[in-house]
Short mmCIF file of C-alpha atoms (C1' of nucleotides) in Angstrom, two decimals:
data_model
loop_
_atom_site.label_atom_id
_atom_site.label_comp_id
_atom_site.label_asym_id
_atom_site.label_seq_id
_atom_site.Cartn_x
_atom_site.Cartn_y
_atom_site.Cartn_z
CA UNK A 236 0.07 -0.03 -0.10
CA UNK A 237 2.67 2.45 1.05
CA UNK A 238 4.59 1.54 -1.99
CA UNK A 239 1.56 1.75 -4.37
CA UNK A 240 0.57 5.18 -3.24
CA UNK A 241 4.20 6.30 -3.31
CA UNK A 242 4.36 5.83 -6.96
CA UNK A 243 4.16 9.01 -8.80
CA UNK A 244 1.55 9.29 -11.63
CA UNK A 245 2.69 10.91 -14.65
CA UNK A 246 4.42 14.09 -13.66
CA UNK A 247 4.95 14.19 -9.82
CA UNK A 248 2.28 16.84 -8.54
CA UNK A 249 1.11 14.84 -5.86
CA UNK A 250 2.75 15.40 -2.68
CA UNK A 251 -0.19 15.97 -0.62
CA UNK A 252 0.09 14.29 2.60
CA UNK A 253 3.22 12.64 2.54
CA UNK A 254 3.19 13.29 6.21
CA UNK A 255 -0.29 12.45 6.62
CA UNK A 256 0.08 9.17 5.01
CA UNK A 257 3.02 8.25 7.10
CA UNK A 258 1.41 9.13 10.38
CA UNK A 259 -1.69 7.27 9.13
CA UNK A 260 0.25 4.21 8.56
CA UNK A 261 2.12 4.60 11.93
CA UNK A 262 -0.97 4.96 14.01
CA UNK A 263 -2.45 1.92 12.13
CA UNK A 264 0.48 -0.23 12.94
CA UNK A 265 0.35 1.29 16.26
CA UNK A 266 -3.13 0.09 16.82
CA UNK A 267 -2.38 -3.65 15.60
CA UNK A 268 0.63 -4.10 17.73
CA UNK A 269 -0.72 -2.17 20.84
CA UNK A 270 -4.05 -3.80 20.84
CA UNK A 271 -2.38 -7.29 20.43
CA UNK A 272 0.51 -6.91 23.04
CA UNK A 273 -0.24 -3.85 25.33
CA UNK A 274 1.94 -0.99 25.82
CA UNK A 275 4.76 -2.40 27.85
CA UNK A 276 5.23 -5.58 25.93
CA UNK A 277 5.05 -3.68 22.33
CA UNK A 278 8.30 -3.12 20.76
CA UNK A 279 8.86 0.20 18.65
CA UNK A 280 10.45 -1.97 16.11
CA UNK A 281 7.49 -4.08 15.08
CA UNK A 282 5.53 -0.91 14.76
CA UNK A 283 7.53 0.70 12.27
CA UNK A 284 8.07 -2.58 10.60
CA UNK A 285 4.20 -2.96 10.00
CA UNK A 286 4.14 0.63 9.11
CA UNK A 287 6.86 0.19 6.49
CA UNK A 288 8.34 2.95 8.15
CA UNK A 289 11.46 3.43 10.34
CA UNK A 290 12.23 4.39 14.09
CA UNK A 291 13.71 7.74 12.81
CA UNK A 292 10.51 8.59 11.18
CA UNK A 293 8.41 7.71 14.12
CA UNK A 294 10.62 9.74 16.33
CA UNK A 295 10.22 12.52 13.83
CA UNK A 296 6.72 12.71 13.64
CA UNK A 297 5.50 11.71 17.30
CA UNK A 298 8.38 12.06 19.53
CA UNK A 299 8.32 8.41 21.03
CA UNK A 300 6.60 5.48 21.95
CA UNK A 301 4.88 7.10 24.75
CA UNK A 302 3.49 9.85 22.34
CA UNK A 303 2.53 7.59 19.56
CA UNK A 304 0.31 5.62 22.25
CA UNK A 305 -1.20 8.75 23.46
CA UNK A 306 -2.08 10.03 20.04
CA UNK A 307 -3.73 6.76 19.37
CA UNK A 308 -5.83 7.33 22.50
CA UNK A 309 -6.50 10.79 21.45
CA UNK A 310 -8.19 9.87 18.30
CA UNK A 311 -10.12 7.44 20.22
CA UNK A 312 -11.23 9.80 22.78
CA UNK A 313 -12.24 12.26 19.95
CA UNK A 314 -14.47 9.67 18.24
CA UNK A 315 -16.13 9.13 21.81
CA UNK A 316 -16.76 12.89 22.40
CA UNK A 317 -18.27 13.50 18.92
CA UNK A 318 -20.61 10.72 18.84
CA UNK A 319 -21.52 11.71 22.76
CA UNK A 320 -22.22 14.98 22.14
CA UNK A 321 -23.88 14.46 18.64
CA UNK A 322 -26.17 12.16 20.68
CA UNK A 323 -26.94 14.68 23.33
CA UNK A 324 -27.81 17.46 20.70
CA UNK A 325 -30.00 15.05 18.82
CA UNK A 326 -32.08 14.29 22.02
CA UNK A 327 -32.15 17.88 23.24
CA UNK A 328 -33.58 18.70 19.39
CA UNK A 329 -36.37 16.03 20.12
CA UNK A 330 -37.53 17.88 23.14
CA UNK A 331 -35.75 16.13 26.04
CA UNK A 332 -34.76 18.44 28.91
CA UNK A 333 -34.17 16.16 31.98
CA UNK A 334 -30.42 16.38 32.66
CA UNK A 335 -30.58 12.76 33.59
CA UNK A 336 -31.94 11.76 30.24
CA UNK A 337 -29.72 13.72 28.31
CA UNK A 338 -26.92 12.32 30.19
CA UNK A 339 -28.11 8.65 29.30
CA UNK A 340 -28.42 9.66 25.60
CA UNK A 341 -24.75 10.56 25.90
CA UNK A 342 -23.75 7.51 27.88
CA UNK A 343 -25.40 5.20 25.24
CA UNK A 344 -23.58 6.81 22.43
CA UNK A 345 -20.35 6.50 24.43
CA UNK A 346 -20.85 2.78 25.28
CA UNK A 347 -21.94 2.17 21.54
CA UNK A 348 -18.48 3.26 20.71
CA UNK A 349 -16.87 0.93 23.02
CA UNK A 350 -18.60 -1.86 20.84
CA UNK A 351 -17.24 -0.50 17.58
CA UNK A 352 -13.62 -0.14 18.24
CA UNK A 353 -13.47 -2.80 20.91
CA UNK A 354 -9.80 -3.47 20.41
CA UNK A 355 -8.97 0.05 21.41
CA UNK A 356 -11.38 0.21 24.30
CA UNK A 357 -9.98 -2.97 25.85
CA UNK A 358 -6.18 -1.48 25.14
CA UNK A 359 -6.87 1.79 26.92
CA UNK A 360 -8.84 0.14 30.01
CA UNK A 361 -6.13 -2.43 30.92
CA UNK A 362 -4.04 -0.17 32.94
CA UNK A 363 -1.25 -0.67 30.83
CA UNK A 364 0.25 2.34 29.27
CA UNK A 365 2.95 5.12 29.63
CA UNK A 366 3.65 6.61 33.02
CA UNK A 367 1.13 9.01 33.83
CA UNK A 368 -1.56 7.71 31.58
CA UNK A 369 -4.16 6.73 34.28
CA UNK A 370 -3.98 10.13 35.43
CA UNK A 371 -4.62 11.66 32.14
CA UNK A 372 -7.70 9.13 31.81
CA UNK A 373 -9.10 10.13 34.87
CA UNK A 374 -8.72 13.77 34.32
CA UNK A 375 -10.45 13.49 31.00
CA UNK A 376 -13.26 11.39 32.36
CA UNK A 377 -13.92 13.93 35.01
CA UNK A 378 -13.77 16.67 32.49
CA UNK A 379 -16.18 14.84 30.27
CA UNK A 380 -19.04 14.22 33.09
CA UNK A 381 -18.39 18.01 34.18
CA UNK A 382 -19.33 19.26 30.73
CA UNK A 383 -21.82 16.84 30.07
CA UNK A 384 -23.79 18.11 33.29
CA UNK A 385 -22.84 21.65 33.57
CA UNK A 386 -26.45 20.99 33.39
CA UNK A 387 -26.43 19.74 36.84
CA UNK A 388 -25.03 22.55 38.59
CA UNK A 389 -22.34 20.66 40.11
CA UNK A 390 -20.16 22.81 42.32
CA UNK A 391 -16.54 22.19 43.76
CA UNK A 392 -17.57 20.30 46.80
CA UNK A 393 -15.81 17.42 47.37
CA UNK A 394 -19.31 15.52 47.29
CA UNK A 395 -19.99 16.85 44.18
CA UNK A 396 -16.45 15.71 42.80
CA UNK A 397 -17.52 12.22 44.04
CA UNK A 398 -20.71 12.37 42.01
CA UNK A 399 -18.96 13.06 38.85
CA UNK A 400 -16.31 10.40 39.77
CA UNK A 401 -18.81 7.76 40.71
CA UNK A 402 -20.59 8.31 37.35
CA UNK A 403 -17.40 8.56 35.30
CA UNK A 404 -15.94 5.04 36.56
CA UNK A 405 -19.62 3.64 36.19
CA UNK A 406 -19.38 4.60 32.60
CA UNK A 407 -15.67 3.21 32.28
CA UNK A 408 -16.55 0.12 33.85
CA UNK A 409 -19.65 -0.33 31.48
CA UNK A 410 -17.07 0.57 28.53
CA UNK A 411 -14.88 -2.29 29.77
CA UNK A 412 -17.65 -4.74 29.87
CA UNK A 413 -19.11 -3.69 26.52
CA UNK A 414 -15.71 -3.98 24.85
CA UNK A 415 -15.52 -7.56 26.53
CA UNK A 416 -18.83 -8.93 25.26
CA UNK A 417 -18.77 -11.72 22.78
CA UNK A 418 -21.73 -10.82 20.77
CA UNK A 419 -23.63 -7.64 19.73
CA UNK A 420 -26.85 -8.70 21.38
CA UNK A 421 -24.55 -9.19 24.51
CA UNK A 422 -23.26 -5.57 24.15
CA UNK A 423 -26.55 -4.26 23.99
CA UNK A 424 -27.94 -5.94 27.05
CA UNK A 425 -25.04 -4.50 29.09
CA UNK A 426 -25.45 -1.38 27.68
CA UNK A 427 -28.90 -0.96 28.67
CA UNK A 428 -27.95 -2.29 32.14
CA UNK A 429 -25.40 0.13 32.71
CA UNK A 430 -27.76 3.17 31.72
CA UNK A 431 -30.10 1.35 33.99
CA UNK A 432 -27.57 1.65 37.00
CA UNK A 433 -26.64 5.12 35.96
CA UNK A 434 -30.19 6.17 36.20
CA UNK A 435 -30.38 4.73 39.88
CA UNK A 436 -27.43 6.56 40.78
CA UNK A 437 -28.59 9.73 39.51
CA UNK A 438 -32.10 9.40 41.19
CA UNK A 439 -32.00 11.86 43.91
CA UNK A 440 -29.12 13.88 42.38
CA UNK A 441 -25.40 14.29 44.32
CA UNK A 442 -25.69 13.17 48.01
CA UNK A 443 -25.84 15.98 50.58
CA UNK A 444 -24.94 15.39 54.01
CA UNK B 146 9.73 -0.41 67.47
CA UNK B 147 12.29 -2.23 65.32
CA UNK B 148 15.18 -1.07 67.19
CA UNK B 149 13.38 -1.87 70.54
CA UNK B 150 12.74 -5.31 69.51
CA UNK B 151 15.94 -5.75 68.23
CA UNK B 152 17.69 -5.03 71.58
CA UNK B 153 18.82 -8.36 73.02
CA UNK B 154 17.73 -9.12 76.65
CA UNK B 155 20.23 -10.54 78.77
CA UNK B 156 21.89 -13.41 77.11
CA UNK B 157 21.52 -13.70 73.35
CA UNK B 158 19.43 -16.32 73.04
CA UNK B 159 16.94 -14.65 70.82
CA UNK B 160 17.46 -15.43 67.17
CA UNK B 161 13.81 -15.75 66.89
CA UNK B 162 12.61 -13.91 63.44
CA UNK B 163 15.80 -12.62 62.38
CA UNK B 164 14.26 -13.25 59.02
CA UNK B 165 10.75 -11.74 60.16
CA UNK B 166 12.68 -8.76 61.12
CA UNK B 167 14.31 -8.17 57.80
CA UNK B 168 10.96 -8.79 55.89
CA UNK B 169 9.31 -6.25 58.13
CA UNK B 170 12.04 -3.77 57.69
CA UNK B 171 11.94 -4.36 54.08
CA UNK B 172 8.27 -4.09 53.84
CA UNK B 173 8.24 -0.81 55.92
CA UNK B 174 10.86 0.91 53.72
CA UNK B 175 8.82 -0.23 50.60
CA UNK B 176 5.89 1.21 52.22
CA UNK B 177 7.81 4.71 52.50
CA UNK B 178 9.60 4.36 49.28
CA UNK B 179 6.64 3.30 46.82
CA UNK B 180 4.04 5.47 48.43
CA UNK B 181 6.22 8.49 47.76
CA UNK B 182 7.44 7.72 44.25
CA UNK B 183 5.09 5.15 42.97
CA UNK B 184 6.35 1.93 41.80
CA UNK B 185 8.00 2.93 38.64
CA UNK B 186 9.94 5.56 39.93
CA UNK B 187 11.18 4.14 43.00
CA UNK B 188 14.56 2.52 42.82
CA UNK B 189 15.38 -0.98 44.79
CA UNK B 190 18.57 0.77 45.92
CA UNK B 191 16.79 3.46 48.15
CA UNK B 192 14.46 0.68 49.71
CA UNK B 193 17.22 -1.34 50.81
CA UNK B 194 18.92 1.78 52.14
CA UNK B 195 16.20 2.86 54.37
CA UNK B 196 15.67 -0.96 55.53
CA UNK B 197 19.25 -1.22 56.34
CA UNK B 198 19.36 -4.01 54.44
CA UNK B 199 21.05 -4.92 51.05
CA UNK B 200 20.13 -5.96 47.42
CA UNK B 201 20.72 -9.58 47.90
CA UNK B 202 18.63 -9.76 50.94
CA UNK B 203 15.74 -8.27 49.27
CA UNK B 204 15.99 -10.77 46.22
CA UNK B 205 16.40 -13.64 48.83
CA UNK B 206 13.37 -12.84 50.80
CA UNK B 207 11.09 -11.51 48.11
CA UNK B 208 12.34 -12.25 44.69
CA UNK B 209 12.67 -8.92 43.13
CA UNK B 210 10.93 -5.40 43.03
CA UNK B 211 7.70 -6.50 41.99
CA UNK B 212 6.99 -9.16 44.50
CA UNK B 213 7.81 -7.04 46.98
CA UNK B 214 5.19 -4.70 45.80
CA UNK B 215 2.96 -7.30 45.83
CA UNK B 216 3.79 -8.36 49.23
CA UNK B 217 2.87 -4.82 50.51
CA UNK B 218 -0.21 -4.95 48.54
CA UNK B 219 -1.23 -8.31 49.96
CA UNK B 220 -0.90 -7.11 53.60
CA UNK B 221 -3.01 -3.99 52.71
CA UNK B 222 -5.67 -6.46 51.09
CA UNK B 223 -5.52 -8.66 54.16
CA UNK B 224 -6.20 -5.67 56.41
CA UNK B 225 -9.28 -4.50 54.22
CA UNK B 226 -10.77 -8.10 54.35
CA UNK B 227 -10.47 -8.69 57.79
CA UNK B 228 -12.06 -5.57 58.79
CA UNK B 229 -15.00 -5.88 56.13
CA UNK B 230 -15.67 -9.63 57.00
CA UNK B 231 -15.53 -8.83 60.84
CA UNK B 232 -18.16 -5.93 60.02
CA UNK B 233 -20.33 -8.27 58.11
CA UNK B 234 -20.11 -11.12 60.94
CA UNK B 235 -20.99 -8.16 63.59
CA UNK B 236 -24.09 -6.84 61.75
CA UNK B 237 -25.38 -10.33 61.16
CA UNK B 238 -24.91 -11.16 64.73
CA UNK B 239 -26.88 -7.99 65.60
CA UNK B 240 -29.93 -9.18 63.66
CA UNK B 241 -29.23 -7.72 60.18
CA UNK B 242 -30.39 -9.84 57.43
CA UNK B 243 -30.99 -7.92 54.36
CA UNK B 244 -27.99 -8.73 51.91
CA UNK B 245 -27.91 -4.88 50.80
CA UNK B 246 -27.62 -3.88 54.35
CA UNK B 247 -24.80 -6.62 55.14
CA UNK B 248 -23.07 -5.48 51.97
CA UNK B 249 -23.23 -1.76 53.15
CA UNK B 250 -21.64 -2.61 56.58
CA UNK B 251 -18.75 -4.59 54.80
CA UNK B 252 -18.39 -1.55 52.43
CA UNK B 253 -18.35 0.73 55.16
CA UNK B 254 -15.52 -1.03 56.94
CA UNK B 255 -13.71 -1.15 53.69
CA UNK B 256 -14.01 2.47 53.31
CA UNK B 257 -12.83 3.03 56.85
CA UNK B 258 -9.53 1.04 55.96
CA UNK B 259 -8.75 3.43 52.97
CA UNK B 260 -8.67 6.47 55.36
CA UNK B 261 -6.67 4.68 57.66
CA UNK B 262 -3.61 3.57 55.52
CA UNK B 263 -4.48 6.32 53.06
CA UNK B 264 -1.15 6.17 51.66
CA UNK B 265 -1.25 2.84 50.41
CA UNK B 266 -4.69 3.19 49.30
CA UNK B 267 -3.45 5.93 47.06
CA UNK B 268 -0.51 4.01 45.97
CA UNK B 269 -2.51 0.96 44.67
CA UNK B 270 -5.05 3.13 42.97
CA UNK B 271 -2.81 5.14 40.92
CA UNK B 272 -2.47 2.46 38.37
CA UNK B 273 1.18 2.54 38.79
CA UNK B 274 2.51 -0.97 39.38
CA UNK B 275 4.28 -4.06 37.97
CA UNK B 276 2.96 -5.50 34.82
CA UNK B 277 -0.26 -7.28 35.26
CA UNK B 278 -1.13 -5.53 38.37
CA UNK B 279 -4.19 -4.09 37.42
CA UNK B 280 -5.36 -7.23 36.37
CA UNK B 281 -4.72 -9.00 39.61
CA UNK B 282 -6.63 -5.93 41.33
CA UNK B 283 -9.53 -6.35 39.29
CA UNK B 284 -9.62 -10.09 39.76
CA UNK B 285 -9.19 -9.65 43.65
CA UNK B 286 -12.02 -7.06 43.35
CA UNK B 287 -14.61 -9.31 41.75
CA UNK B 288 -13.84 -12.19 44.08
CA UNK B 289 -14.65 -10.03 46.84
CA UNK B 290 -17.68 -8.95 45.70
CA UNK B 291 -18.70 -12.56 44.82
CA UNK B 292 -17.87 -13.74 48.37
CA UNK B 293 -19.64 -10.74 50.06
CA UNK B 294 -22.90 -11.52 48.20
CA UNK B 295 -22.94 -15.24 47.58
CA UNK B 296 -25.76 -13.84 49.55
CA UNK B 297 -27.06 -12.49 46.35
CA UNK B 298 -27.44 -15.62 44.19
CA UNK B 299 -25.26 -14.04 41.38
CA UNK B 300 -24.99 -16.49 38.55
CA UNK B 301 -22.49 -16.46 35.64
CA UNK B 302 -24.54 -14.52 33.41
CA UNK B 303 -22.72 -11.52 31.90
CA UNK B 304 -25.28 -9.36 33.48
CA UNK B 305 -24.65 -10.53 36.86
CA UNK B 306 -20.94 -10.10 36.36
CA UNK B 307 -21.58 -6.57 35.47
CA UNK B 308 -23.53 -6.00 38.40
CA UNK B 309 -20.66 -7.28 40.59
CA UNK B 310 -17.95 -5.07 38.55
CA UNK B 311 -20.27 -2.27 38.84
CA UNK B 312 -20.29 -2.40 42.80
CA UNK B 313 -16.65 -3.37 42.74
CA UNK B 314 -15.67 -0.29 40.85
CA UNK B 315 -17.94 1.84 42.83
CA UNK B 316 -16.43 0.92 46.22
CA UNK B 317 -13.08 1.21 44.59
CA UNK B 318 -13.53 4.76 43.05
CA UNK B 319 -14.89 5.59 46.64
CA UNK B 320 -11.79 4.31 48.20
CA UNK B 321 -9.75 6.57 46.08
CA UNK B 322 -11.78 9.59 47.03
CA UNK B 323 -11.79 8.68 50.71
CA UNK B 324 -7.89 8.28 50.68
CA UNK B 325 -7.68 11.66 48.86
CA UNK B 326 -9.90 13.54 51.63
CA UNK B 327 -8.29 16.12 53.48
CA UNK B 328 -9.79 15.68 56.91
CA UNK B 329 -11.50 13.15 58.96
CA UNK B 330 -14.98 14.61 58.65
CA UNK B 331 -14.56 15.04 54.73
CA UNK B 332 -13.77 11.41 54.59
CA UNK B 333 -16.82 10.67 56.54
CA UNK B 334 -19.07 12.57 54.25
CA UNK B 335 -17.54 10.66 51.47
CA UNK B 336 -18.03 7.24 52.85
CA UNK B 337 -21.60 8.05 53.76
CA UNK B 338 -22.14 9.36 50.09
CA UNK B 339 -20.55 6.10 48.70
CA UNK B 340 -22.62 3.87 50.69
CA UNK B 341 -25.92 5.68 49.61
CA UNK B 342 -24.80 5.23 45.85
CA UNK B 343 -24.24 1.59 46.29
CA UNK B 344 -27.76 1.34 47.84
CA UNK B 345 -29.26 3.09 44.92
CA UNK B 346 -27.33 0.65 42.46
CA UNK B 347 -28.29 -2.21 44.55
CA UNK B 348 -32.11 -1.28 44.79
CA UNK B 349 -34.03 -3.43 42.47
CA UNK B 350 -31.02 -5.88 42.30
CA UNK B 351 -29.18 -6.90 39.25
CA UNK B 352 -30.57 -5.80 36.02
CA UNK B 353 -32.70 -8.32 34.12
CA UNK B 354 -33.17 -7.91 30.16
"C1'" DG C 274 20.93 -15.24 55.92
"C1'" DT C 275 23.45 -11.46 54.42
"C1'" DC C 276 26.06 -8.69 51.74
"C1'" DT C 277 29.08 -6.32 47.78
"C1'" DA C 278 30.50 -5.91 43.24
"C1'" DT C 279 29.52 -7.12 38.94
"C1'" DA C 280 27.28 -8.41 34.57
"C1'" DG C 281 23.36 -8.66 31.44
"C1'" DT C 282 19.72 -6.67 28.89
"C1'" DA C 283 17.18 -4.60 26.30
"C1'" DA C 284 14.73 -1.15 24.54
"C1'" DG C 285 14.09 3.44 23.79
"C1'" DA C 286 16.51 7.43 21.95
"C1'" DT C 287 19.81 9.96 18.88
"C1'" DA C 288 23.19 11.32 15.12
"C1'" DG C 289 23.98 11.98 10.77
"C1'" DA C 290 24.00 10.68 5.84
"C1'" DC C 291 20.73 10.94 2.14
"C1'" DG D 114 11.12 13.55 5.47
"C1'" DT D 115 13.10 9.27 5.74
"C1'" DC D 116 16.51 5.73 7.19
"C1'" DT D 117 20.25 2.95 9.64
"C1'" DA D 118 23.50 2.03 12.77
"C1'" DT D 119 25.04 2.92 17.11
"C1'" DC D 120 24.68 4.13 22.18
"C1'" DT D 121 23.33 5.16 26.38
"C1'" DT D 122 21.56 4.56 30.67
"C1'" DA D 123 19.19 2.48 34.44
"C1'" DC D 124 17.94 -0.69 36.00
"C1'" DT D 125 17.00 -5.47 37.62
"C1'" DA D 126 19.27 -9.79 38.78
"C1'" DT D 127 22.83 -12.82 40.07
"C1'" DA D 128 27.54 -14.68 41.79
"C1'" DG D 129 30.04 -15.95 45.26
"C1'" DA D 130 32.53 -14.69 49.72
"C1'" DC D 131 31.38 -14.31 54.68
#
DNA sequence: GTCTATAGTAAGATAGAC
DNA sequence: GTCTATCTTACTATAGAC
């Protein structure tokens, strides 16, 4: 593929995205290798081999193994977030106003994404990643909830942070289970159950002392 | 304490527990170093220095850095489990029979343990550990719930596994937040809130399709 | 059981030609 | 932008005397 596309047609006019191509190839190869072996086990060598690229190139474009992993994660996150916010917007448009329902709509889209892209969902939930990765994930998760329910007037109380943390980890755990499901039907069951649990947690809102 | 016990009384009759002493010193030093620096950052050298021991000795007793970390974790787990099952037994003795209430009693004791031993609770929840550690944790967590409510006639359905997973991660997340609390009072608030959320999740039992 | 000194190892990272 | 060859650097892990 790399070779075929690299062959210049007629003149030589197309140099569009030589960079983009390389990065794409590297990311795809990284997906293959990391999802099969995890971060620690995976070797940079195999990645560049599969990508038909080279170590130097990888470093040029990404800066290192960790950064490559992170780039892969960010793509994945982007897909999640776009799907989720689109779903929330759609629900809102069709008249839903209850914050819990809007949240549920977003969560469903999120979990849907875990089923498509199971491989990545599993990879990022195993706890195997570059130093500091767990922290980044937690951070991102909290932001997501915070944003998703700026609706819910969450303040900076430790109890509100807990509420967000609990919902985040609920969706996160659900995501893992969905990704581990054997069939689409099973995944659907799990998605529904997770939403149900989320509703239960949200019933009554954040705990007050 | 170590010093006091190391002082020999009268003769020199005591050689009891030279092994035990060394292991204790190593574990205590490991606690210091790991809780401050995490697993990856920590160096074996600093641990043995603080323990007044040596690298060879560490390998003799534990087998390596990872195993030392794991031994520390197991001690911590043991403390959790003893407290939790004692609490459940006590609740049962005083007439509680509702499974959800029994579970809540165990969970409360568990979270109590996260406050005492905050340092360890934080360490083990950061996601920094030897390869495969996250898996072990997840495994252990599930076992704990399973055992705690063999009461709840959970089967091997994927939905029942989800239920267990959700409760586990709820308690786990709560544990992290408790450990991060700044004051005892705040920790108590959080503990109560977590129990409340657990009750909400359990209301209605495992989801059915 | 304990220690010191040494070796292994292996992968990620870099330099510099093309 | 791309590549190859080399290096480096920090560990862990072991050997072998006491």
